[in-house]
Amino acid sequence: MSAPTIHGEVAPGFGPVADAFRRNFSRHGEIGAAVAVFAGDRPVVDLWAGYRDRRRTQPWEQDTIVPVFSSTKGMAAFVVATAVSKGVLDYEKPVADYWPEFAAQGKGAITVRQLIDHQAGLSGLDTVVKLPQLADMDGLAKILAAQKPAWQPGTRHGYHAITLGLYQGELVRRVDPQGRTLGRVFAEDIAKPLGLDFFIGLPADEPIERVAVLSATKGLDILRYERDLPLRIGAEVFLERGHSHAALTNPRCGAPARAARREFLGVESPGHGGVGNARSLAKVYGAAAARTGALPIADDLLDLLAAADTADDVPAEDLVLHTKSRYHLGFRKSRGSFRFGSDKRAYGTTGLGGSFGFADPSTGLGFGYTMNRLGMAVLDDVRSRNLREALLRCKV
């Protein structure tokens, strides 16, 4: 398959990223995608190409946005960091200090840090929750508070794929001086000042037509483009048992390939419901990496986000994803076989299907990648990896 016309701009020295982006179309089944890199507040890569639909009839435009699933978690983690920076939240204090009902089922000692670093054992819910219930925040808060941990909090970690954002959302709603939701805090305090085209809860006046349609990888495309298949996760989901099944199938939000619909995107789900573009991901991470002052987060706290993770006393094996990973203050860290950025200070979050955004404080770069063909790798989608490795070869 030949590569489509690549649109956008690349600064001198960043040509390898453009080359890798082009190869993703010709060799790795890309349908439509965008990649961006910001050096602080300056764009050095801003590219898009391909189509918004599998039939390849609707071009991917400069302002195309797309569901990014768990890449949303990074934006939610920045919102939590703004609350800490304002002094209304403390990573080391128990969640129950801010949300007394959370202490039920022996959760009184769980700290904010343990919760956002996936150590709380709350990766699944015993009560079945359907998509419309996510909009009833008061009712949802009761379900979340009543949940019993699946393991002893603070001793292990397991990816809280959907639930993390729900817990973060209620925590932010309780500590924000105006009682704002996490999505609203993000919109007003981060997205608007930085000029981001990214939403946690798509506004009713945003045209759904500019949201790219997602495409599941199936049939022969699996053999052509996928190598790192999550077989153990798939088995647990199929057999309806285990931590993977609990974390990935409830709340029941519908098939990922159907996420580009208002019913899903209009509801605030800070763990997996964001919609935006690569440019926005790169811009916010670039602001964090270079400490430009554009984010309402103190410099010392941005330094803390960039520090080495403090979870070395917790086994690296993820009980949900069945791979080794590290989390730090709501972000993934570059560790083990999953490397990104120039060193261990880098932090970010990946999204189901392949999207990714991260900050590289050692270089001052922010990276963002979005696409509409949903890959099947657990963490390290080959298309994202190609772009990240190309970035390391650039003359920064």
C-alpha positions as CSV (number, residue, x, y, z in Angstrom):
1,M,0.0,0.0,0.0
2,S,1.4,3.4,-1.0
3,A,1.5,6.2,1.5
4,P,-1.0,9.0,1.0
5,T,-0.1,12.7,0.7
6,I,1.4,13.9,4.0
7,H,0.2,17.3,5.1
8,G,1.7,19.7,7.6
9,E,5.1,21.0,8.6
10,V,8.3,19.7,10.0
11,A,11.1,21.8,11.4
12,P,14.7,21.2,10.2
13,G,16.3,18.2,12.0
14,F,13.0,16.4,12.5
15,G,12.7,14.7,9.1
16,P,13.1,11.2,10.6
17,V,9.7,11.6,12.2
18,A,8.1,12.4,8.9
19,D,9.8,9.4,7.2
20,A,8.5,7.1,9.9
21,F,5.0,8.6,9.7
22,R,5.0,7.9,5.9
23,R,6.2,4.3,6.5
24,N,3.4,3.7,8.9
25,F,1.0,4.0,6.0
26,S,2.9,2.0,3.5
27,R,3.9,-0.8,5.8
28,H,1.7,-0.9,8.9
29,G,-1.9,-0.4,7.8
30,E,-2.4,3.1,8.8
31,I,-5.8,4.5,7.6
32,G,-5.7,8.0,9.0
33,A,-3.4,9.5,11.6
34,A,-1.6,12.5,13.0
35,V,1.7,13.1,14.8
36,A,3.0,16.2,16.5
37,V,6.0,17.2,18.5
38,F,6.3,20.5,20.5
39,A,9.6,21.9,21.8
40,G,8.0,23.8,24.7
41,D,5.4,25.9,23.0
42,R,6.9,25.7,19.5
43,P,5.6,23.1,17.1
44,V,8.5,21.2,15.4
45,V,6.4,18.4,13.9
46,D,2.7,18.8,12.9
47,L,1.6,16.2,10.4
48,W,-1.6,14.5,9.3
49,A,-2.6,12.2,6.5
50,G,-5.0,9.5,5.3
51,Y,-8.7,9.2,5.9
52,R,-11.3,9.5,8.7
53,D,-13.1,6.3,7.6
54,R,-12.2,2.8,6.7
55,R,-13.6,3.2,3.2
56,R,-11.1,6.0,2.6
57,T,-13.7,8.5,1.3
58,Q,-13.3,11.2,3.9
59,P,-9.9,12.9,4.2
60,W,-8.2,13.3,7.6
61,E,-8.2,17.1,8.0
62,Q,-6.0,19.4,10.0
63,D,-8.8,19.8,12.6
64,T,-9.8,16.1,12.7
65,I,-10.2,14.8,16.2
66,V,-10.5,11.1,17.3
67,P,-11.3,9.1,20.5
68,V,-8.0,8.5,22.2
69,F,-9.2,6.2,25.1
70,S,-6.6,5.9,27.9
71,S,-4.4,8.7,26.5
72,T,-7.1,10.7,28.3
73,K,-5.6,9.6,31.6
74,G,-2.7,11.9,31.1
75,M,-5.0,14.9,30.8
76,A,-6.8,13.7,33.9
77,A,-3.5,13.4,35.7
78,F,-2.6,17.0,34.9
79,V,-6.0,18.1,36.3
80,V,-5.2,16.2,39.6
81,A,-1.7,17.9,39.5
82,T,-3.4,21.3,39.3
83,A,-5.4,20.5,42.4
84,V,-2.3,19.5,44.2
85,S,-0.5,22.7,43.0
86,K,-3.4,24.8,44.4
87,G,-3.1,23.1,47.7
88,V,-6.6,21.6,47.7
89,L,-5.3,18.0,47.3
90,D,-2.3,16.1,48.6
91,Y,-0.9,13.0,46.9
92,E,0.1,11.5,50.3
93,K,-3.2,11.9,52.1
94,P,-6.0,9.3,52.2
95,V,-8.7,9.7,49.6
96,A,-11.2,9.4,52.4
97,D,-10.0,12.7,53.8
98,Y,-11.7,14.4,50.9
99,W,-14.4,11.7,50.2
100,P,-15.4,10.1,53.6
101,E,-17.7,7.5,52.0
102,F,-14.7,6.1,50.1
103,A,-13.4,4.6,53.4
104,A,-16.0,1.8,53.1
105,Q,-14.8,-1.8,52.6
106,G,-11.5,-1.2,54.3
107,K,-10.3,1.6,51.9
108,G,-9.7,4.3,54.6
109,A,-6.0,4.2,54.3
110,I,-5.7,4.3,50.5
111,T,-3.8,7.4,49.5
112,V,-4.4,9.6,46.5
113,R,-1.0,8.5,45.2
114,Q,-1.9,4.8,45.5
115,L,-5.2,5.4,43.8
116,I,-3.9,7.2,40.8
117,D,-0.9,4.8,40.5
118,H,-3.3,1.8,40.0
119,Q,-2.4,0.3,43.4
120,A,-5.9,0.5,45.1
121,G,-7.3,-2.8,43.8
122,L,-10.2,-0.9,42.3
123,S,-9.7,-1.9,38.7
124,G,-13.1,-3.5,38.5
125,L,-16.6,-3.0,39.8
126,D,-18.9,-5.6,41.3
127,T,-22.0,-3.6,40.2
128,V,-22.7,-3.6,36.5
129,V,-22.6,0.0,35.3
130,K,-23.9,1.0,31.9
131,L,-23.0,4.0,29.8
132,P,-25.9,6.3,30.8
133,Q,-25.1,5.8,34.5
134,L,-21.8,7.6,34.0
135,A,-23.7,10.8,33.6
136,D,-25.3,10.4,37.1
137,M,-22.3,11.4,39.1
138,D,-24.0,11.3,42.5
139,G,-25.3,7.7,41.9
140,L,-22.0,6.6,40.4
141,A,-20.1,8.0,43.5
142,K,-22.1,5.7,45.7
143,I,-21.2,2.7,43.6
144,L,-17.5,3.6,43.5
145,A,-17.3,4.2,47.3
146,A,-18.9,0.9,48.1
147,Q,-16.5,-1.1,45.9
148,K,-14.2,-3.6,47.8
149,P,-10.6,-3.8,46.7
150,A,-9.6,-6.9,44.6
151,W,-6.2,-7.0,46.3
152,Q,-4.5,-5.5,49.3
153,P,-4.0,-1.8,48.4
154,G,-0.4,-0.7,48.1
155,T,1.0,-4.2,47.6
156,R,0.5,-4.7,43.8
157,H,-0.7,-2.7,40.9
158,G,-3.1,-3.5,38.1
159,Y,-4.3,-1.2,35.4
160,H,-7.6,0.6,36.4
161,A,-8.6,0.9,32.7
162,I,-11.9,2.6,33.1
163,T,-12.5,3.0,36.8
164,L,-9.5,5.3,37.5
165,G,-11.0,8.2,35.6
166,L,-14.3,7.8,37.5
167,Y,-12.5,7.9,40.9
168,Q,-10.4,10.8,39.8
169,G,-13.5,12.6,38.5
170,E,-15.3,12.3,41.9
171,L,-12.2,13.3,43.8
172,V,-11.7,16.4,41.7
173,R,-15.4,17.3,42.0
174,R,-15.1,17.2,45.8
175,V,-12.0,19.3,46.2
176,D,-12.5,21.9,43.4
177,P,-13.5,25.2,45.1
178,Q,-16.2,25.7,42.6
179,G,-17.4,22.1,42.6
180,R,-16.5,21.7,38.9
181,T,-16.3,18.3,37.2
182,L,-12.9,17.1,36.0
183,G,-13.8,17.7,32.4
184,R,-14.8,21.2,33.1
185,V,-11.6,21.9,35.1
186,F,-9.6,20.6,32.1
187,A,-11.6,22.7,29.6
188,E,-11.3,25.9,31.6
189,D,-7.9,25.7,33.3
190,I,-5.9,23.7,30.7
191,A,-7.5,23.4,27.3
192,K,-8.7,27.0,26.9
193,P,-5.4,28.7,28.0
194,L,-3.3,26.4,25.8
195,G,-5.7,26.4,22.8
196,L,-6.2,22.7,22.9
197,D,-8.6,20.8,20.6
198,F,-9.3,18.1,23.2
199,F,-12.4,17.3,25.2
200,I,-13.2,15.2,28.2
201,G,-16.9,15.3,27.6
202,L,-17.6,16.4,24.0
203,P,-19.7,19.6,24.1
204,A,-23.1,19.5,22.3
205,D,-22.1,22.2,19.9
206,E,-19.0,20.4,18.6
207,P,-19.8,18.8,15.3
208,I,-19.6,15.0,15.5
209,E,-18.8,14.9,11.8
210,R,-15.2,15.9,12.4
211,V,-14.6,13.0,14.7
212,A,-12.7,10.2,12.8
213,V,-14.5,6.9,12.6
214,L,-12.5,4.0,14.3
215,S,-11.7,0.8,12.6
216,A,-11.1,-2.5,14.5
217,T,-8.3,-4.6,13.2
218,K,-9.6,-8.0,12.2
219,G,-9.3,-10.8,9.6
220,L,-6.1,-10.8,7.5
221,D,-5.2,-7.4,8.8
222,I,-4.3,-9.1,12.1
223,L,-1.7,-11.2,10.3
224,R,-0.4,-8.3,8.2
225,Y,0.0,-5.7,10.9
226,E,-0.1,-7.2,14.4
227,R,2.7,-9.0,16.2
228,D,2.2,-8.4,19.9
229,L,-1.3,-9.9,20.5
230,P,-2.6,-9.7,24.1
231,L,-3.6,-13.4,24.2
232,R,-3.9,-13.8,28.0
233,I,-6.0,-10.7,28.2
234,G,-8.2,-11.9,25.4
235,A,-8.6,-15.3,27.1
236,E,-9.7,-13.7,30.4
237,V,-12.2,-11.5,28.6
238,F,-13.5,-14.5,26.6
239,L,-13.8,-16.7,29.7
240,E,-15.3,-13.8,31.7
241,R,-13.0,-14.2,34.6
242,G,-9.9,-12.6,36.1
243,H,-8.7,-9.1,36.6
244,S,-8.5,-8.3,32.9
245,H,-12.1,-9.2,32.4
246,A,-13.2,-7.1,35.4
247,A,-11.2,-4.1,34.4
248,L,-12.0,-4.0,30.7
249,T,-15.7,-4.9,30.5
250,N,-17.4,-2.8,33.2
251,P,-18.6,-0.1,33.0
252,R,-20.2,-1.3,29.8
253,C,-19.6,1.5,27.2
254,G,-19.9,-0.5,24.0
255,A,-17.3,-1.8,21.5
256,P,-14.2,0.5,21.2
257,A,-14.7,0.7,17.4
258,R,-18.1,2.4,18.1
259,A,-16.6,5.1,20.3
260,A,-16.9,7.9,17.7
261,R,-20.5,8.6,18.7
262,R,-22.0,11.4,20.8
263,E,-23.6,9.0,23.3
264,F,-20.1,7.9,24.3
265,L,-18.0,11.0,23.8
266,G,-20.6,13.4,25.4
267,V,-20.3,11.7,28.8
268,E,-17.3,12.6,31.0
269,S,-15.1,9.5,31.5
270,P,-11.7,10.8,32.4
271,G,-10.1,7.4,32.1
272,H,-11.0,6.5,28.6
273,G,-13.5,9.0,27.1
274,G,-11.4,11.8,25.7
275,V,-11.4,13.0,22.1
276,G,-8.8,15.2,20.5
277,N,-5.8,15.3,18.2
278,A,-2.1,14.7,18.3
279,R,-1.4,18.4,18.2
280,S,-3.2,18.9,21.5
281,L,-1.4,16.0,23.2
282,A,2.0,17.3,22.1
283,K,1.2,20.8,23.1
284,V,0.2,20.1,26.7
285,Y,3.1,17.6,27.2
286,G,5.5,20.1,25.6
287,A,4.4,22.8,28.1
288,A,5.0,20.4,30.9
289,A,8.3,19.1,29.6
290,A,9.8,22.6,29.1
291,R,8.0,24.2,32.0
292,T,6.8,27.0,29.9
293,G,4.4,28.4,32.5
294,A,1.4,27.7,30.4
295,L,0.1,25.0,32.8
296,P,-1.4,26.0,36.2
297,I,1.1,23.6,37.9
298,A,4.0,24.8,39.9
299,D,7.5,24.1,38.6
300,D,8.5,21.9,41.6
301,L,5.4,19.8,41.0
302,L,6.3,19.4,37.3
303,D,9.8,18.3,38.5
304,L,8.0,15.7,40.7
305,L,6.1,14.4,37.7
306,A,9.4,13.9,35.9
307,A,11.1,12.2,38.9
308,A,11.8,8.5,38.9
309,D,8.7,6.5,40.1
310,T,8.6,5.6,43.7
311,A,6.9,2.3,43.4
312,D,9.9,0.0,43.3
313,D,8.6,-1.7,46.4
314,V,5.6,-2.8,44.4
315,P,6.1,-5.7,41.9
316,A,6.3,-4.5,38.3
317,E,4.0,-7.2,37.0
318,D,0.6,-5.6,36.1
319,L,-2.2,-7.8,37.4
320,V,-4.5,-6.6,34.6
321,L,-2.3,-6.1,31.6
322,H,-0.1,-9.1,32.4
323,T,3.1,-7.2,31.5
324,K,5.7,-5.3,33.5
325,S,4.9,-1.6,33.8
326,R,5.4,1.4,36.1
327,Y,3.0,4.2,37.1
328,H,3.9,7.5,38.7
329,L,1.3,10.1,39.8
330,G,-1.2,9.0,37.2
331,F,1.3,8.6,34.3
332,R,3.2,5.7,32.8
333,K,7.0,5.8,33.1
334,S,9.5,4.6,30.6
335,R,10.6,1.3,32.0
336,G,11.5,-2.2,31.0
337,S,10.6,-3.2,27.5
338,F,8.3,-0.2,27.1
339,R,10.6,2.7,26.5
340,F,9.8,6.2,25.3
341,G,11.6,9.5,25.5
342,S,15.2,10.0,26.0
343,D,15.5,8.6,29.6
344,K,13.5,7.5,32.6
345,R,12.3,11.0,33.4
346,A,9.8,10.7,30.5
347,Y,6.1,10.2,31.4
348,G,2.8,9.9,29.6
349,T,-0.1,7.7,28.8
350,T,-1.0,5.3,26.0
351,G,-4.5,4.7,24.6
352,L,-6.3,1.6,23.4
353,G,-5.5,1.1,19.8
354,G,-2.2,2.9,19.7
355,S,-2.6,6.6,20.6
356,F,0.1,8.1,22.8
357,G,1.2,11.3,24.4
358,F,4.2,11.9,26.6
359,A,6.6,14.6,28.0
360,D,10.4,14.3,27.7
361,P,11.7,16.8,30.4
362,S,15.3,16.1,29.5
363,T,14.8,17.4,25.9
364,G,11.8,19.7,26.6
365,L,9.7,17.9,24.0
366,G,6.1,16.9,24.0
367,F,4.9,14.1,21.7
368,G,1.4,13.2,20.5
369,Y,0.1,10.5,18.1
370,T,-3.5,9.7,17.2
371,M,-5.0,7.3,14.6
372,N,-8.2,5.5,13.7
373,R,-7.1,1.9,13.0
374,L,-7.2,0.3,16.4
375,G,-4.1,-1.8,16.9
376,M,-4.0,-4.7,19.3
377,A,-0.8,-4.4,21.3
378,V,-1.2,-3.9,25.0
379,L,1.2,-1.0,25.3
380,D,3.7,-0.6,22.5
381,D,1.9,-0.3,19.2
382,V,4.5,-0.6,16.4
383,R,3.3,2.6,14.7
384,S,3.8,4.7,17.9
385,R,7.1,2.9,18.5
386,N,8.4,3.8,15.0
387,L,7.6,7.5,15.5
388,R,9.2,7.6,19.0
389,E,12.4,5.9,17.8
390,A,12.6,8.3,14.9
391,L,12.3,11.2,17.3
392,L,15.3,9.9,19.2
393,R,17.3,10.2,15.9
394,C,16.3,13.8,15.4
395,K,18.7,16.7,16.0
396,V,17.0,18.5,18.9
